[in-house]
CSV table of C-alpha atoms in Angstrom, one decimal:
chain,number,residue,atom,x,y,z
A,1,MET,CA,-9.6,5.3,12.2
A,2,VAL,CA,-7.0,7.8,13.3
A,3,LYS,CA,-3.6,6.2,13.0
A,4,THR,CA,-1.9,8.8,15.2
A,5,GLY,CA,-4.5,8.3,18.1
A,6,GLU,CA,-4.8,5.7,20.7
A,7,MET,CA,-3.9,2.1,20.0
A,8,ILE,CA,-3.7,-1.4,21.5
A,9,LEU,CA,-0.6,-3.4,20.7
A,10,ILE,CA,-1.1,-7.2,20.3
A,11,LEU,CA,2.0,-9.3,20.9
A,12,ASP,CA,1.7,-12.5,18.8
A,13,PHE,CA,2.9,-15.8,20.3
A,14,GLY,CA,1.6,-17.9,17.4
A,15,SER,CA,-2.1,-18.4,18.1
A,16,GLN,CA,-4.4,-19.2,15.2
A,17,TYR,CA,-6.8,-16.7,16.8
A,18,THR,CA,-4.4,-13.7,17.0
A,19,GLN,CA,-6.0,-12.0,14.0
A,20,LEU,CA,-9.4,-12.5,15.5
A,21,ILE,CA,-8.3,-10.6,18.6
A,22,ALA,CA,-7.4,-7.7,16.3
A,23,ARG,CA,-10.8,-7.9,14.6
A,24,ARG,CA,-12.6,-7.8,17.9
A,25,VAL,CA,-10.6,-4.8,19.0
A,26,ARG,CA,-11.2,-3.0,15.7
A,27,GLU,CA,-15.0,-3.7,16.1
A,28,GLU,CA,-14.8,-1.6,19.3
A,29,ASN,CA,-13.6,1.3,17.1
A,30,ILE,CA,-10.1,1.1,18.6
A,31,TYR,CA,-7.0,0.9,16.4
A,32,CYS,CA,-4.6,-2.0,17.1
A,33,GLU,CA,-1.6,-3.6,15.5
A,34,ILE,CA,-0.3,-7.2,15.7
A,35,VAL,CA,3.5,-7.5,16.2
A,36,PRO,CA,5.7,-10.6,16.9
A,37,TYR,CA,6.2,-11.1,20.6
A,38,ASN,CA,10.0,-10.3,20.3
A,39,VAL,CA,9.6,-7.1,18.3
A,40,ASN,CA,11.7,-4.1,19.3
A,41,LEU,CA,9.2,-1.9,21.1
A,42,SER,CA,11.3,1.3,21.1
A,43,PRO,CA,9.7,2.6,17.9
A,44,TYR,CA,6.4,2.6,19.7
A,45,ALA,CA,7.7,4.8,22.6
A,46,ASN,CA,6.0,7.9,21.2
A,47,ARG,CA,2.8,6.1,20.2
A,48,ASN,CA,-0.3,6.4,22.4
A,49,ILE,CA,-0.4,2.7,23.5
A,50,LYS,CA,-3.3,2.3,25.9
A,51,GLY,CA,-2.8,-1.4,26.5
A,52,TYR,CA,-1.1,-4.6,25.5
A,53,ILE,CA,-2.8,-8.0,24.7
A,54,LEU,CA,-0.6,-11.1,24.8
A,55,SER,CA,-2.0,-13.8,22.4
A,56,GLY,CA,-2.2,-17.5,22.9
A,57,GLY,CA,0.2,-19.8,21.2
A,58,PRO,CA,1.0,-23.5,20.6
A,59,ALA,CA,4.1,-23.7,22.8
A,60,SER,CA,4.3,-24.6,26.5
A,61,VAL,CA,5.9,-22.0,28.7
A,62,LYS,CA,7.8,-24.9,30.3
A,63,GLU,CA,9.5,-26.0,27.1
A,64,PRO,CA,13.1,-25.0,26.4
A,65,GLY,CA,13.2,-22.1,24.0
A,66,ALA,CA,9.6,-21.2,24.5
A,67,PRO,CA,8.7,-17.6,23.6
A,68,ARG,CA,9.4,-15.3,26.5
A,69,LEU,CA,9.2,-11.6,27.6
A,70,ASP,CA,11.6,-9.9,29.9
A,71,LYS,CA,10.2,-9.5,33.4
A,72,SER,CA,10.6,-5.7,33.1
A,73,PHE,CA,7.8,-5.7,30.6
A,74,PHE,CA,5.3,-6.5,33.4
A,75,THR,CA,6.5,-3.5,35.4
A,76,THR,CA,4.9,-1.1,33.0
A,77,ASN,CA,2.0,1.0,34.1
A,78,THR,CA,0.1,0.2,30.9
A,79,PRO,CA,-2.6,-2.4,31.3
A,80,ILE,CA,-1.9,-5.9,30.0
A,81,LEU,CA,-4.3,-8.8,29.1
A,82,GLY,CA,-2.8,-12.3,28.7
A,83,ILE,CA,-4.9,-14.9,26.8
A,84,CYS,CA,-4.1,-18.6,27.3
A,85,TYR,CA,-0.3,-18.8,26.6
A,86,GLY,CA,-0.2,-15.1,27.6
A,87,LEU,CA,-1.8,-15.9,30.9
A,88,GLN,CA,0.7,-18.7,31.6
A,89,LEU,CA,3.6,-16.5,30.6
A,90,ILE,CA,2.5,-13.8,33.0
A,91,ALA,CA,2.2,-16.2,35.8
A,92,ASP,CA,5.5,-17.9,35.2
A,93,THR,CA,7.5,-14.7,34.6
A,94,CYS,CA,6.1,-12.9,37.6
A,95,GLY,CA,6.9,-15.8,40.1
A,96,GLY,CA,4.0,-18.2,39.9
A,97,GLU,CA,4.1,-21.9,39.4
A,98,LEU,CA,2.8,-23.9,36.4
A,99,VAL,CA,2.1,-27.6,36.1
A,100,ARG,CA,2.0,-29.7,32.9
A,101,SER,CA,-1.5,-31.1,32.4
A,102,GLN,CA,-1.9,-34.8,31.6
A,103,THR,CA,-4.3,-34.0,28.8
A,104,ARG,CA,-4.9,-30.8,26.9
A,105,GLU,CA,-8.3,-29.1,27.6
A,106,TYR,CA,-9.8,-27.6,24.5
A,107,GLY,CA,-13.4,-26.7,24.1
A,108,PRO,CA,-16.4,-25.4,26.0
A,109,SER,CA,-16.4,-25.0,29.7
A,110,GLN,CA,-18.5,-23.4,32.4
A,111,MET,CA,-16.8,-20.5,34.1
A,112,THR,CA,-17.8,-19.1,37.5
A,113,ILE,CA,-16.8,-15.6,38.6
A,114,VAL,CA,-15.4,-15.9,42.1
A,115,SER,CA,-14.3,-12.2,42.8
A,116,ASP,CA,-15.5,-8.8,41.7
A,117,SER,CA,-13.4,-7.5,38.8
A,118,GLY,CA,-13.7,-4.7,36.3
A,119,LEU,CA,-12.8,-7.2,33.6
A,120,PHE,CA,-16.1,-9.0,34.3
A,121,LYS,CA,-18.4,-6.0,34.6
A,122,ASN,CA,-21.9,-6.7,33.2
A,123,ILE,CA,-21.2,-10.4,32.9
A,124,SER,CA,-23.3,-13.3,34.5
A,125,LYS,CA,-21.7,-15.1,37.4
A,126,GLU,CA,-21.9,-18.3,35.4
A,127,SER,CA,-21.2,-18.4,31.7
A,128,ARG,CA,-19.8,-20.5,28.8
A,129,VAL,CA,-16.2,-20.0,27.7
A,130,TRP,CA,-13.9,-21.6,25.1
A,131,MET,CA,-11.0,-23.1,27.0
A,132,SER,CA,-7.6,-24.0,25.6
A,133,HIS,CA,-4.6,-25.1,27.6
A,134,GLY,CA,-2.1,-27.8,28.1
A,135,ASP,CA,-0.5,-26.2,31.3
A,136,SER,CA,-2.3,-25.0,34.4
A,137,ILE,CA,-1.3,-22.5,37.1
A,138,LYS,CA,-0.6,-24.3,40.3
A,139,LYS,CA,0.3,-21.2,42.3
A,140,LEU,CA,-0.3,-17.5,41.5
A,141,PRO,CA,2.5,-14.9,41.8
A,142,ASP,CA,2.5,-12.6,44.8
A,143,ARG,CA,0.0,-9.7,44.6
A,144,PHE,CA,-2.2,-11.6,42.1
A,145,SER,CA,-5.7,-13.0,42.9
A,146,ILE,CA,-8.1,-15.4,41.3
A,147,ILE,CA,-11.2,-13.9,39.7
A,148,ALA,CA,-12.7,-16.9,37.9
A,149,SER,CA,-12.7,-20.7,38.0
A,150,THR,CA,-14.1,-23.7,36.3
A,151,ALA,CA,-15.0,-27.2,37.7
A,152,SER,CA,-11.6,-28.6,36.5
A,153,LEU,CA,-9.5,-25.4,36.7
A,154,PRO,CA,-9.2,-23.4,39.9
A,155,ILE,CA,-7.4,-20.5,38.2
A,156,ALA,CA,-9.3,-19.7,35.0
A,157,ALA,CA,-8.7,-16.0,35.2
A,158,PHE,CA,-6.6,-13.7,37.5
A,159,GLU,CA,-5.8,-10.0,38.0
A,160,SER,CA,-3.0,-8.2,39.7
A,161,ASP,CA,-3.6,-6.3,42.9
A,162,ASN,CA,-2.9,-2.9,41.2
A,163,HIS,CA,-5.6,-3.8,38.5
A,164,LYS,CA,-3.1,-3.4,35.6
A,165,ILE,CA,-2.4,-7.0,34.6
A,166,TYR,CA,-5.1,-9.6,33.8
A,167,GLY,CA,-5.0,-13.2,32.5
A,168,LEU,CA,-7.6,-15.4,30.9
A,169,GLN,CA,-7.2,-19.2,30.4
A,170,PHE,CA,-9.9,-19.1,27.7
A,171,HIS,CA,-10.4,-17.2,24.4
A,172,PRO,CA,-12.7,-14.2,24.7
A,173,GLU,CA,-12.3,-13.4,21.0
A,174,VAL,CA,-14.1,-16.5,19.7
A,175,ILE,CA,-17.9,-16.6,19.4
A,176,HIS,CA,-18.1,-19.7,21.6
A,177,THR,CA,-17.2,-17.6,24.7
A,178,GLU,CA,-20.6,-16.3,25.7
A,179,PHE,CA,-19.5,-12.8,27.1
A,180,GLY,CA,-16.2,-12.6,25.3
A,181,LYS,CA,-17.0,-9.4,23.5
A,182,GLN,CA,-18.1,-7.7,26.8
A,183,ILE,CA,-14.9,-8.9,28.5
A,184,LEU,CA,-12.8,-7.3,25.8
A,185,HIS,CA,-15.0,-4.1,25.9
A,186,ASN,CA,-14.4,-3.9,29.6
A,187,PHE,CA,-10.6,-4.2,29.2
A,188,LEU,CA,-10.4,-1.7,26.4
A,189,TYR,CA,-12.7,1.0,27.7
A,190,ASP,CA,-12.8,0.6,31.5
A,191,ILE,CA,-9.3,-0.6,32.2
A,192,CYS,CA,-7.3,0.9,29.3
A,193,GLY,CA,-9.4,4.0,29.1
A,194,CYS,CA,-9.8,4.0,25.3
A,195,ALA,CA,-12.1,6.5,23.7
A,196,GLY,CA,-13.0,4.6,20.5
A,197,THR,CA,-12.1,7.1,17.8
A,198,TRP,CA,-11.3,4.5,15.0
A,199,THR,CA,-14.2,5.2,12.5
A,200,ALA,CA,-14.5,5.3,8.8
A,201,GLU,CA,-15.1,9.1,8.8
A,202,SER,CA,-12.1,9.9,10.9
A,203,PHE,CA,-9.9,7.6,8.7
A,204,ILE,CA,-10.9,9.3,5.5
A,205,GLU,CA,-10.3,12.7,6.9
A,206,SER,CA,-6.9,11.9,8.5
A,207,THR,CA,-5.7,9.8,5.6
A,208,VAL,CA,-6.6,12.4,2.9
A,209,ARG,CA,-4.9,15.1,5.0
A,210,ASP,CA,-1.8,13.0,5.5
A,211,LEU,CA,-1.6,12.0,1.8
A,212,ARG,CA,-2.0,15.6,0.7
A,213,GLU,CA,0.8,16.7,3.0
A,214,ARG,CA,3.1,13.9,2.0
A,215,LEU,CA,2.5,14.0,-1.7
A,216,GLU,CA,1.8,17.7,-2.4
A,217,GLY,CA,3.1,18.4,-5.9
A,218,LYS,CA,4.2,14.8,-6.5
A,219,LYS,CA,3.0,12.4,-9.2
A,220,VAL,CA,1.8,9.0,-8.2
A,221,VAL,CA,1.0,5.8,-10.2
A,222,LEU,CA,-1.6,3.5,-8.7
A,223,ALA,CA,-1.7,-0.2,-9.3
A,224,ILE,CA,-5.4,-0.7,-9.8
A,225,SER,CA,-7.4,-3.9,-10.5
A,226,GLY,CA,-11.0,-3.0,-10.1
A,227,GLY,CA,-11.2,-4.7,-6.7
A,228,VAL,CA,-12.5,-2.8,-3.7
A,229,ASP,CA,-9.0,-2.4,-2.2
A,230,SER,CA,-7.2,-0.6,-5.0
A,231,THR,CA,-10.4,1.3,-6.0
A,232,VAL,CA,-10.9,2.8,-2.5
A,233,CYS,CA,-7.1,3.5,-2.5
A,234,GLY,CA,-7.6,5.4,-5.8
A,235,LEU,CA,-10.5,7.4,-4.5
A,236,LEU,CA,-8.6,8.5,-1.4
A,237,LEU,CA,-5.6,9.5,-3.5
A,238,LYS,CA,-7.8,11.3,-6.0
A,239,MET,CA,-9.3,13.3,-3.1
A,240,ALA,CA,-5.7,14.1,-1.9
A,241,ILE,CA,-3.8,14.9,-5.1
A,242,GLY,CA,-6.3,15.1,-7.9
A,243,GLY,CA,-4.8,15.0,-11.4
A,244,ASN,CA,-1.4,14.0,-10.1
A,245,LEU,CA,-2.7,10.4,-9.7
A,246,TYR,CA,-2.3,8.0,-12.6
A,247,ALA,CA,-4.2,4.7,-12.2
A,248,ILE,CA,-2.6,1.9,-14.1
A,249,PHE,CA,-4.6,-1.2,-14.9
A,250,VAL,CA,-2.5,-4.0,-16.3
A,251,ASP,CA,-3.7,-7.1,-18.2
A,252,ASN,CA,-1.2,-9.7,-16.9
A,253,GLY,CA,-2.5,-12.5,-19.1
A,254,VAL,CA,-4.1,-14.4,-16.2
A,255,LEU,CA,-7.2,-12.3,-15.7
A,256,ARG,CA,-10.7,-13.8,-15.8
A,257,LYS,CA,-12.9,-13.9,-19.0
A,258,ASN,CA,-13.5,-10.4,-20.4
A,259,GLU,CA,-12.1,-8.8,-17.3
A,260,PHE,CA,-9.7,-6.4,-19.0
A,261,GLY,CA,-12.5,-4.7,-20.9
A,262,ASP,CA,-15.1,-4.9,-18.1
A,263,VAL,CA,-12.8,-3.4,-15.4
A,264,THR,CA,-11.6,-0.7,-17.7
A,265,ARG,CA,-15.2,0.4,-18.3
A,266,MET,CA,-16.0,0.2,-14.5
A,267,LEU,CA,-13.0,2.2,-13.5
A,268,SER,CA,-13.5,4.9,-16.2
A,269,SER,CA,-16.9,5.6,-14.7
A,270,LEU,CA,-15.1,6.9,-11.5
A,271,GLY,CA,-13.4,9.7,-13.2
A,272,LEU,CA,-9.9,8.4,-12.4
A,273,ASN,CA,-7.0,9.2,-14.6
A,274,LEU,CA,-6.8,5.7,-16.0
A,275,ARG,CA,-4.3,4.0,-18.2
A,276,SER,CA,-5.0,0.4,-19.3
A,277,VAL,CA,-2.0,-1.6,-20.4
A,278,ASP,CA,-2.2,-4.9,-22.3
A,279,ALA,CA,1.0,-6.8,-21.2
A,280,SER,CA,-0.6,-10.3,-21.4
A,281,LYS,CA,2.0,-11.7,-23.8
A,282,ARG,CA,4.9,-10.5,-21.6
A,283,PHE,CA,3.6,-12.2,-18.5
A,284,LEU,CA,2.7,-15.4,-20.3
A,285,ASP,CA,6.1,-15.6,-21.9
A,286,LYS,CA,7.8,-15.3,-18.5
A,287,LEU,CA,5.4,-17.8,-16.9
A,288,ALA,CA,5.9,-20.5,-19.6
A,289,GLY,CA,7.0,-23.8,-18.0
A,290,VAL,CA,6.9,-22.4,-14.4
A,291,GLU,CA,5.1,-24.7,-11.9
A,292,ASP,CA,6.3,-23.5,-8.5
A,293,PRO,CA,3.7,-21.1,-6.9
A,294,GLU,CA,6.3,-18.9,-5.2
A,295,ARG,CA,8.1,-18.5,-8.5
A,296,LYS,CA,4.9,-17.6,-10.2
A,297,ARG,CA,4.2,-14.9,-7.6
A,298,LYS,CA,7.7,-13.5,-7.8
A,299,ILE,CA,7.7,-13.4,-11.6
A,300,ILE,CA,4.3,-11.6,-11.7
A,301,GLY,CA,5.2,-9.2,-8.9
A,302,ASN,CA,8.5,-8.2,-10.5
A,303,LEU,CA,7.0,-7.8,-14.0
A,304,PHE,CA,4.2,-5.7,-12.5
A,305,ILE,CA,6.8,-3.3,-11.1
A,306,ASP,CA,8.7,-3.2,-14.4
A,307,ILE,CA,5.5,-2.1,-16.1
A,308,PHE,CA,4.6,0.5,-13.5
A,309,GLU,CA,8.1,1.9,-13.7
A,310,GLU,CA,7.9,2.0,-17.5
A,311,GLU,CA,4.5,3.8,-17.4
A,312,ALA,CA,5.9,6.2,-14.8
A,313,GLN,CA,8.8,7.0,-17.2
A,314,ARG,CA,6.3,7.7,-20.0
A,315,ILE,CA,4.4,10.1,-17.7
A,316,GLY,CA,7.5,11.7,-16.4
A,317,GLY,CA,8.4,12.9,-13.0
A,318,VAL,CA,6.6,10.1,-11.1
A,319,GLU,CA,8.1,9.4,-7.6
A,320,TYR,CA,5.6,7.1,-6.0
A,321,LEU,CA,3.8,3.8,-6.6
A,322,ALA,CA,0.5,3.3,-4.7
A,323,GLN,CA,-1.2,0.0,-4.0
A,324,GLY,CA,-4.0,-1.4,-2.0
A,325,THR,CA,-2.1,-3.5,0.5
A,326,LEU,CA,-4.2,-4.6,3.4
A,327,TYR,CA,-3.3,-5.7,6.9
A,328,PRO,CA,-3.8,-9.4,6.3
A,329,ASP,CA,-1.2,-9.1,3.5
A,330,VAL,CA,1.2,-7.6,6.0
A,331,ILE,CA,0.4,-10.1,8.8
A,332,GLU,CA,0.7,-13.2,6.7
A,333,SER,CA,4.0,-12.1,5.2
A,334,VAL,CA,5.6,-11.5,8.7
A,335,SER,CA,4.6,-14.2,11.1
A,336,PHE,CA,5.3,-14.3,14.8
A,337,LYS,CA,8.5,-16.2,14.2
A,338,GLY,CA,9.7,-13.7,11.7
A,339,PRO,CA,10.0,-13.6,7.9
A,340,SER,CA,11.5,-17.0,7.7
A,341,ALA,CA,8.2,-18.6,8.7
A,342,THR,CA,5.9,-16.8,6.3
A,343,ILE,CA,3.0,-18.7,4.8
A,344,LYS,CA,3.4,-17.4,1.3
A,345,SER,CA,4.5,-14.2,-0.5
A,346,HIS,CA,1.6,-11.8,-1.1
A,347,HIS,CA,1.7,-10.0,-4.4
A,348,ASN,CA,1.5,-6.6,-2.6
A,349,VAL,CA,4.3,-7.1,-0.1
A,350,GLY,CA,6.2,-10.3,-1.0
A,351,GLY,CA,6.3,-10.0,-4.8
A,352,LEU,CA,8.1,-6.7,-5.0
A,353,LYS,CA,11.6,-6.4,-6.4
A,354,GLU,CA,14.2,-5.8,-3.7
A,355,ARG,CA,15.3,-2.7,-5.6
A,356,MET,CA,12.5,-0.5,-6.9
A,357,HIS,CA,12.9,3.0,-8.3
A,358,LEU,CA,9.5,4.1,-7.0
A,359,LYS,CA,8.7,4.8,-3.4
A,360,LEU,CA,5.6,3.0,-2.0
A,361,VAL,CA,2.4,4.5,-0.8
A,362,GLU,CA,-0.1,2.1,1.0
A,363,PRO,CA,-3.0,4.1,2.5
A,364,LEU,CA,-4.9,1.0,3.5
A,365,ARG,CA,-2.0,-0.9,5.0
A,366,GLU,CA,-3.6,-1.0,8.5
A,367,LEU,CA,-7.1,-2.1,7.4
A,368,PHE,CA,-9.0,-5.4,7.1
A,369,LYS,CA,-11.1,-6.1,4.1
A,370,ASP,CA,-14.5,-5.4,5.8
A,371,GLU,CA,-13.1,-2.0,7.0
A,372,VAL,CA,-12.2,-1.1,3.4
A,373,ARG,CA,-15.6,-2.1,2.3
A,374,ARG,CA,-17.0,0.2,5.0
A,375,LEU,CA,-14.8,3.0,3.7
A,376,GLY,CA,-16.0,2.3,0.1
A,377,ARG,CA,-19.6,2.7,1.1
A,378,GLN,CA,-18.8,5.9,3.1
A,379,LEU,CA,-17.2,7.3,-0.1
A,380,GLY,CA,-20.3,6.5,-2.1
A,381,LEU,CA,-18.7,3.7,-4.1
A,382,ASP,CA,-21.2,1.5,-6.1
A,383,GLU,CA,-21.9,-1.9,-4.6
A,384,LYS,CA,-20.5,-3.5,-7.8
A,385,PHE,CA,-17.1,-2.5,-6.5
A,386,VAL,CA,-17.7,-2.9,-2.8
A,387,GLY,CA,-19.2,-6.3,-3.0
A,388,ARG,CA,-16.7,-7.9,-5.5
A,389,HIS,CA,-15.0,-11.0,-4.2
A,390,PRO,CA,-11.2,-10.7,-3.6
A,391,PHE,CA,-9.1,-11.6,-6.6
A,392,PRO,CA,-5.4,-12.2,-6.1
A,393,GLY,CA,-2.8,-10.1,-7.9
A,394,PRO,CA,-1.3,-13.2,-9.5
A,395,GLY,CA,-4.8,-14.0,-10.8
A,396,LEU,CA,-5.4,-17.3,-12.4
A,397,ALA,CA,-1.7,-18.2,-12.2
A,398,VAL,CA,-2.3,-19.3,-8.6
A,399,ARG,CA,-5.6,-21.1,-9.6
A,400,ILE,CA,-3.9,-23.2,-12.2
A,401,VAL,CA,-1.9,-25.8,-10.2
A,402,GLY,CA,1.1,-26.5,-12.2
A,403,GLU,CA,2.1,-25.1,-15.6
A,404,ILE,CA,0.2,-22.2,-17.2
A,405,THR,CA,-0.6,-22.6,-20.8
A,406,PRO,CA,-3.1,-20.8,-23.1
A,407,GLU,CA,-5.1,-24.1,-23.3
A,408,ARG,CA,-5.3,-24.5,-19.5
A,409,LEU,CA,-6.2,-20.8,-19.1
A,410,ALA,CA,-9.1,-21.2,-21.6
A,411,VAL,CA,-10.4,-24.1,-19.6
A,412,LEU,CA,-10.3,-22.3,-16.3
A,413,ARG,CA,-11.7,-19.1,-17.6
A,414,GLU,CA,-14.8,-20.8,-19.0
A,415,THR,CA,-15.2,-22.9,-15.9
A,416,ASP,CA,-14.9,-19.9,-13.5
A,417,THR,CA,-17.4,-17.9,-15.6
A,418,ILE,CA,-20.0,-20.6,-15.3
A,419,TYR,CA,-19.4,-20.9,-11.6
A,420,ILE,CA,-19.8,-17.2,-10.8
A,421,GLU,CA,-22.8,-16.9,-13.2
A,422,GLU,CA,-24.7,-19.6,-11.3
A,423,LEU,CA,-23.8,-18.2,-7.9
A,424,HIS,CA,-25.3,-14.8,-8.9
A,425,LYS,CA,-28.3,-16.6,-10.5
A,426,HIS,CA,-29.1,-18.5,-7.4
A,427,ASP,CA,-28.5,-15.6,-4.9
A,428,GLN,CA,-25.4,-17.1,-3.4
A,429,TYR,CA,-22.6,-14.7,-4.5
A,430,ASN,CA,-23.2,-12.1,-1.8
A,431,LYS,CA,-23.4,-14.7,0.9
A,432,ILE,CA,-19.9,-15.8,0.1
A,433,TRP,CA,-16.6,-14.1,0.9
A,434,GLN,CA,-14.7,-15.6,-2.1
A,435,ALA,CA,-15.5,-18.2,-4.7
A,436,PHE,CA,-13.5,-19.5,-7.6
A,437,ALA,CA,-12.5,-22.5,-9.6
A,438,VAL,CA,-9.1,-24.2,-9.6
A,439,LEU,CA,-7.6,-26.3,-12.4
A,440,LEU,CA,-5.8,-29.3,-11.0
A,441,PRO,CA,-2.7,-30.9,-12.4
A,442,VAL,CA,-4.4,-34.3,-12.7
A,443,LYS,CA,-6.7,-36.0,-15.1
A,444,SER,CA,-9.4,-38.6,-14.5
A,445,VAL,CA,-11.2,-41.3,-16.4
A,446,GLY,CA,-14.8,-40.6,-17.4
A,447,VAL,CA,-17.5,-41.7,-19.8
A,448,MET,CA,-19.2,-39.2,-22.2
A,449,GLY,CA,-21.4,-40.3,-25.1
A,450,ASP,CA,-20.5,-43.9,-24.5
A,451,GLU,CA,-16.8,-43.1,-25.0
A,452,ARG,CA,-14.0,-43.2,-22.5
A,453,THR,CA,-12.5,-39.8,-21.6
A,454,TYR,CA,-9.4,-38.8,-19.8
A,455,GLU,CA,-9.7,-35.2,-19.0
A,456,ASN,CA,-9.2,-32.4,-16.5
A,457,VAL,CA,-10.4,-32.2,-12.9
A,458,ILE,CA,-11.8,-28.9,-11.5
A,459,ALA,CA,-12.0,-28.0,-7.8
A,460,LEU,CA,-14.6,-25.4,-6.8
A,461,ARG,CA,-13.7,-23.3,-3.8
A,462,ALA,CA,-16.1,-21.0,-1.8
A,463,VAL,CA,-15.5,-19.7,1.7
A,464,THR,CA,-17.2,-17.5,4.2
A,465,SER,CA,-15.1,-15.1,6.2
A,466,THR,CA,-15.0,-11.7,7.8
A,467,ASP,CA,-11.4,-10.6,6.9
A,468,GLY,CA,-9.8,-13.6,5.1
A,469,MET,CA,-7.5,-14.4,8.0
A,470,THR,CA,-9.7,-17.3,9.0
A,471,ALA,CA,-12.4,-18.9,6.8
A,472,ASP,CA,-14.9,-21.7,6.6
A,473,TRP,CA,-16.1,-23.5,3.5
A,474,ALA,CA,-19.4,-22.2,2.3
A,475,LYS,CA,-22.4,-24.5,2.6
A,476,ILE,CA,-23.8,-24.0,-1.0
A,477,PRO,CA,-27.0,-26.1,-1.4
A,478,HIS,CA,-26.2,-29.4,-3.1
A,479,GLU,CA,-28.7,-28.9,-5.8
A,480,ILE,CA,-26.9,-25.7,-6.9
A,481,LEU,CA,-23.5,-27.4,-6.8
A,482,GLY,CA,-25.1,-30.1,-8.9
A,483,LEU,CA,-26.3,-27.6,-11.5
A,484,ILE,CA,-22.9,-25.9,-11.6
A,485,SER,CA,-21.1,-29.2,-12.0
A,486,ASN,CA,-23.4,-30.3,-14.9
A,487,ARG,CA,-22.9,-27.0,-16.7
A,488,ILE,CA,-19.1,-27.1,-16.4
A,489,ILE,CA,-18.8,-30.7,-17.6
A,490,ASN,CA,-21.3,-30.2,-20.5
A,491,GLU,CA,-20.1,-26.8,-21.7
A,492,VAL,CA,-16.3,-26.8,-21.0
A,493,ARG,CA,-14.4,-29.0,-23.4
A,494,GLY,CA,-11.6,-30.9,-21.6
A,495,VAL,CA,-13.3,-31.2,-18.1
A,496,ASN,CA,-15.0,-34.5,-17.0
A,497,ARG,CA,-14.9,-34.2,-13.2
A,498,VAL,CA,-15.8,-31.4,-10.7
A,499,THR,CA,-15.0,-31.5,-7.0
A,500,TYR,CA,-15.9,-29.2,-4.1
A,501,ASP,CA,-13.2,-28.1,-1.6
A,502,ILE,CA,-14.5,-28.4,2.0
A,503,SER,CA,-11.3,-27.3,3.8
A,504,SER,CA,-11.3,-24.4,6.3
A,505,LYS,CA,-8.6,-21.9,6.9
A,506,PRO,CA,-6.6,-22.9,8.9
A,507,PRO,CA,-5.3,-25.5,8.2
A,508,ALA,CA,-5.7,-24.8,4.5
A,509,THR,CA,-5.3,-21.4,2.9
A,510,ILE,CA,-8.1,-19.9,0.8
A,511,GLU,CA,-6.2,-19.9,-2.5
A,512,TRP,CA,-4.7,-23.3,-3.5
A,513,GLU,CA,-1.3,-21.7,-4.3
């Protein structure tokens, strides 16, 4: 995982699969970054870019104002792979002709390779692909040739005569494309000439070295939660600067049941220079009466920084704040359309005050969650850290829809505890990426003990995912869900109805707020 080594740059045109492209590239042990299609590329001039991938996107190239690239981009000697919208953009910009289709083709299709190409090395002549397009190529640009077709689409893939530019009208990054992984492998290794040096061992070595050089003699406070991200971040910093690292664990008033004490004990076992700060009253006072989720995130993010800065002043001479920001946090806070189209503010990148006295250190900023877990195992971290489900910085504040009160917090804490206990008991927890309960701002009629009730509704959420960028709802067996529901309604005073969220991401997000 050598940041200064080779890399692939992915230009994002808004596809829901863009992050999946990045995951597939990373799986090949090759570092990549996602940037908006209109990013200024000059800062990358000195980076070792081995190739570009142009993502798909919802727009039509023929629409006014559709995302474009200057024609000069395609004169580079660096290999380019266009996927769906990327393919159409290449064809249109380089002099080909597109035609608007009467119907959008989306789903499985049978592809036939019609010409030898390095892109299709070790791939069957006939294979299944996942097609997605509204426009079709009527005529290729000069010095381009067809390399694959389908029954309904004569130009399903093309390449330039100099073997530097390639286009696919289907998605190789999704599992529905039979040889998608091999196609990307061929592009990355045979066409771009990548060496594949992006490994956990190399990342640890280079990151610790870089941190030591950057922070030698400096004091750093680390925002730590007991989750795998901040814990791995802490271990890397401890290796780099030793006793100059001060890990700060803050009770923000919206932690889960017994979490402050449990996490303090867990973190103390790692030999970190740990300070636990109970600031629960300060947070809850600030959150009183607040219902808007963005305001909740901003309030919590700003108060976190206040507390870290206060602790830094007590320590004396601290210059840096470290946190376990991951790549999905960065991606979701800067969309392909720019900051104005962000999905939500993440506590690590969107909740910080505009003016902060401490400089940021984010050693994991380029990594996905599963890559961090791999690092944790490489560092010898116990599975109780590595396998913990993600827990948002704003905590239960974004799992209580509406106003946060001590009474509502008590209901949710008890509910969530039962839910997670039962998932562990029935061997479901480690099969799930993230599971939690949500307290809804509605009440429903019920009957308990022959009496009418009018009490709270709980939504249970559980998803499967690789990196949190896309997710599907977890298929927990019905009998287990039934047991969980019965326990919650019988044991948590104030709840008379439990629902199960079966939404995927997209279109929903994992958290409710």
